[in-house]
mmCIF file of C-alpha atoms in Angstrom:
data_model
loop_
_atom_site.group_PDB
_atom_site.id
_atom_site.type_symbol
_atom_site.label_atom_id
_atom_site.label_comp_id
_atom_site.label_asym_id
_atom_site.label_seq_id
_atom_site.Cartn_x
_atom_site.Cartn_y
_atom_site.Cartn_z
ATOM 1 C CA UNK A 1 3.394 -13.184 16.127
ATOM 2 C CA UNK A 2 1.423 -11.506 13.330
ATOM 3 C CA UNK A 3 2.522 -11.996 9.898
ATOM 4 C CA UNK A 4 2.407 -9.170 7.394
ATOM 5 C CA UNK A 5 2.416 -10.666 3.772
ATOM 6 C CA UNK A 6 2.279 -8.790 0.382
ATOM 7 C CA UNK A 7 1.892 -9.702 -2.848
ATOM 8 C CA UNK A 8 1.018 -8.297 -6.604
ATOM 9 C CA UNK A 9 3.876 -6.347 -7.789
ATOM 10 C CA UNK A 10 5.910 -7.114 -10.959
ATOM 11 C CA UNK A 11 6.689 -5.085 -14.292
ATOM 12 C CA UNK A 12 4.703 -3.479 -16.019
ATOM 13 C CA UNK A 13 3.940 -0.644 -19.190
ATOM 14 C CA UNK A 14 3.083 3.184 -18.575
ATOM 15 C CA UNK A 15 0.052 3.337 -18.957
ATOM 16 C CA UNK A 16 -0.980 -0.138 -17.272
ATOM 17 C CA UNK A 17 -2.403 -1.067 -14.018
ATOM 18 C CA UNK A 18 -1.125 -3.551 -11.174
ATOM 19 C CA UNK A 19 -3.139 -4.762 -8.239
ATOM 20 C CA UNK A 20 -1.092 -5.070 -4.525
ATOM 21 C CA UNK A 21 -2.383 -7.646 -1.955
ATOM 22 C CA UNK A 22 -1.519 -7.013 1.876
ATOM 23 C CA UNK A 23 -2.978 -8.996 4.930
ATOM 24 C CA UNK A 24 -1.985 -10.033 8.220
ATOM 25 C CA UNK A 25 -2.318 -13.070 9.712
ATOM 26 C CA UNK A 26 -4.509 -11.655 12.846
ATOM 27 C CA UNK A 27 -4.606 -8.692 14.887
ATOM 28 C CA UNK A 28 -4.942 -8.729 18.782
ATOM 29 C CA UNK A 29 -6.598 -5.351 18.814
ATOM 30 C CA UNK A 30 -8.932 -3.291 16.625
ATOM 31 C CA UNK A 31 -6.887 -1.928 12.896
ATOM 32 C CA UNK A 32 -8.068 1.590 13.157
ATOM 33 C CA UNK A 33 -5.677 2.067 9.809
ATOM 34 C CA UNK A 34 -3.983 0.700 7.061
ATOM 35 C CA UNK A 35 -2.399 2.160 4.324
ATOM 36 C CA UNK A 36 0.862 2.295 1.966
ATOM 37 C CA UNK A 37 3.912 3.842 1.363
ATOM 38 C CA UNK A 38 6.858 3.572 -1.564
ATOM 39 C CA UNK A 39 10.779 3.970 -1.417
ATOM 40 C CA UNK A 40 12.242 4.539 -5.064
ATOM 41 C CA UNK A 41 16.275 3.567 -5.691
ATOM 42 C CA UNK A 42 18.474 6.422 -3.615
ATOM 43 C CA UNK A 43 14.991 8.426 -2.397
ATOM 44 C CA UNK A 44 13.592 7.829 1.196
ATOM 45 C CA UNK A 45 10.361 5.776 1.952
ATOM 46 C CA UNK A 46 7.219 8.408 1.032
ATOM 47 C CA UNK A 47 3.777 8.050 1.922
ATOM 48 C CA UNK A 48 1.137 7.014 -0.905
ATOM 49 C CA UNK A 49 -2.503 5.964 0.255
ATOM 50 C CA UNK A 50 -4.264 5.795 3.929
ATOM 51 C CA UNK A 51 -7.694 4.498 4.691
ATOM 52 C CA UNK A 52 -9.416 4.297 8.012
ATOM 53 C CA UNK A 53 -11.963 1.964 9.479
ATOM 54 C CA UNK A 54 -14.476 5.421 9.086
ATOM 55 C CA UNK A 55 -13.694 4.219 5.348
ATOM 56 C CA UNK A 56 -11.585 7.900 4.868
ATOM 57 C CA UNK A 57 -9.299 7.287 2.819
ATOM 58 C CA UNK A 58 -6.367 10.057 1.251
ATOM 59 C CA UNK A 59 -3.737 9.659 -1.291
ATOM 60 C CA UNK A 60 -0.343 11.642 -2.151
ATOM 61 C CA UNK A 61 -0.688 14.477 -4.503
ATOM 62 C CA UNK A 62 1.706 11.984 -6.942
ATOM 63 C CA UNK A 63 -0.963 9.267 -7.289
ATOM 64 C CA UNK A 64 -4.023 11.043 -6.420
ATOM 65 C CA UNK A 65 -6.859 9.855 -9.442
ATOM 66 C CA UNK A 66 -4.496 7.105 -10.786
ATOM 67 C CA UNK A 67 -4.613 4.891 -7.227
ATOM 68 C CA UNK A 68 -7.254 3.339 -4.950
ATOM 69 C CA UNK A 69 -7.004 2.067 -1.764
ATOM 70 C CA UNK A 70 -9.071 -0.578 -0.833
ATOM 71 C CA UNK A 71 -9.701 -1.991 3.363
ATOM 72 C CA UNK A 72 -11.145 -5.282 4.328
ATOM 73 C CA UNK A 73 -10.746 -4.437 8.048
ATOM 74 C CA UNK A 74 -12.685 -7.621 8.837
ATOM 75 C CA UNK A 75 -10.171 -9.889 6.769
ATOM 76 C CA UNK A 76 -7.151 -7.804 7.988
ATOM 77 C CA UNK A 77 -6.305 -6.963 4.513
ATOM 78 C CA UNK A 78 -5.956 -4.150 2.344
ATOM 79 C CA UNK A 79 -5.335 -3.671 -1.254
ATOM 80 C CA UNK A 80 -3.645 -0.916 -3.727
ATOM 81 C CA UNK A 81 -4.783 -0.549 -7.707
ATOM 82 C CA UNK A 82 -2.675 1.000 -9.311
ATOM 83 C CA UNK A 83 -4.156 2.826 -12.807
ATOM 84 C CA UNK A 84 -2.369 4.032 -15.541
ATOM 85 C CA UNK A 85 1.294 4.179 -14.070
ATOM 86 C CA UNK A 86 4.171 5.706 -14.981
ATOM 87 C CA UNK A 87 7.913 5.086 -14.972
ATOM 88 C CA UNK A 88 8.292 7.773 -12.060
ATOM 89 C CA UNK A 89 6.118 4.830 -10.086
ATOM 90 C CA UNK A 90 8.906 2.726 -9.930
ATOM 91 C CA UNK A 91 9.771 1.583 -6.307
ATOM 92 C CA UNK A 92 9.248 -1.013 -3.505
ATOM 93 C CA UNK A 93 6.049 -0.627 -2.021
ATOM 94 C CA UNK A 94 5.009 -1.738 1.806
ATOM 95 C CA UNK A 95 2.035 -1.725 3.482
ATOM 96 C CA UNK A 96 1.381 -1.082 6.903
ATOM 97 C CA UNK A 97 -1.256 -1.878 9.132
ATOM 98 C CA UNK A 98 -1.814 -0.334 12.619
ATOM 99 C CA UNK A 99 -3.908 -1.645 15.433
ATOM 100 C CA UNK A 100 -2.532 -1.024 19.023
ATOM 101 C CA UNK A 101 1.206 -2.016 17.098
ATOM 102 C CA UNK A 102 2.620 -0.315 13.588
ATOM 103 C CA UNK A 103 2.925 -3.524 11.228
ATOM 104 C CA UNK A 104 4.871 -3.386 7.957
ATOM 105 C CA UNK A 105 5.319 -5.417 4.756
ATOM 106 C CA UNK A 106 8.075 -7.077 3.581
ATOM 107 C CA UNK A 107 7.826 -5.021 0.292
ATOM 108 C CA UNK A 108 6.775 -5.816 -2.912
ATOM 109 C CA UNK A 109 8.555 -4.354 -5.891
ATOM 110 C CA UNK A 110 6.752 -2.498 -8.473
ATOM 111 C CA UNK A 111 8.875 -1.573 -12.267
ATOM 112 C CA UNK A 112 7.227 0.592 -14.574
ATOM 113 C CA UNK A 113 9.137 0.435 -18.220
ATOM 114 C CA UNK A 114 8.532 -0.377 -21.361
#
């Protein structure tokens, strides 16, 4: 069964910048895209960052020249820096990888306070 782990979130200041890790274990077909998406406290899960294995990659109007999205396709994995965040950044964020099967992360949260 493939494995989804994530890793890299925490608390941090406005202003600073966290790095997310996300990789799965294997993948039985091609990943054609991975990508990442947030839920804050009481708001539904919203979509931040997708890039494809053309290397296309688009971002929410919210994070758009503050985030990058970064895909090892070969190693499975793919990666979020985060740049000069803000308290409204605040939420659990998953990644999800999608071959021939949607995978998700567990989650990893993410506080932005000072």
């Amino acid at each position: 069964q493939v494995q989804i782990v994530e890793s890299g979130g925490g608390l941090v200041q406005p202003g600073g910048s966290l790095r997310l890790s996300c990789a799965a274990s294997y993948s039985t077909s091609q990943i054609v895209i991975m990508g990442w998406y947030r839920q804050a406290p009481g708001k539904q899960r919203e979509w931040v960052a997708t890039i494809y294995n053309t290397g296309i990659t688009n971002y929410a109007d919210s994070v758009k020249g503050r985030f990058t999205v970064i895909g090892d396709f070969a190693k499975y994995s793919v990666y979020l820096q985060m740049d000069s965040l803000k308290p409204e950044d605040t939420a659990v964020y998953y990644c999800t990888i999608i071959s021939a099967t949607q995978y998700w992360g567990q989650g990893t949260q993410v506080t932005v306070s000072s």
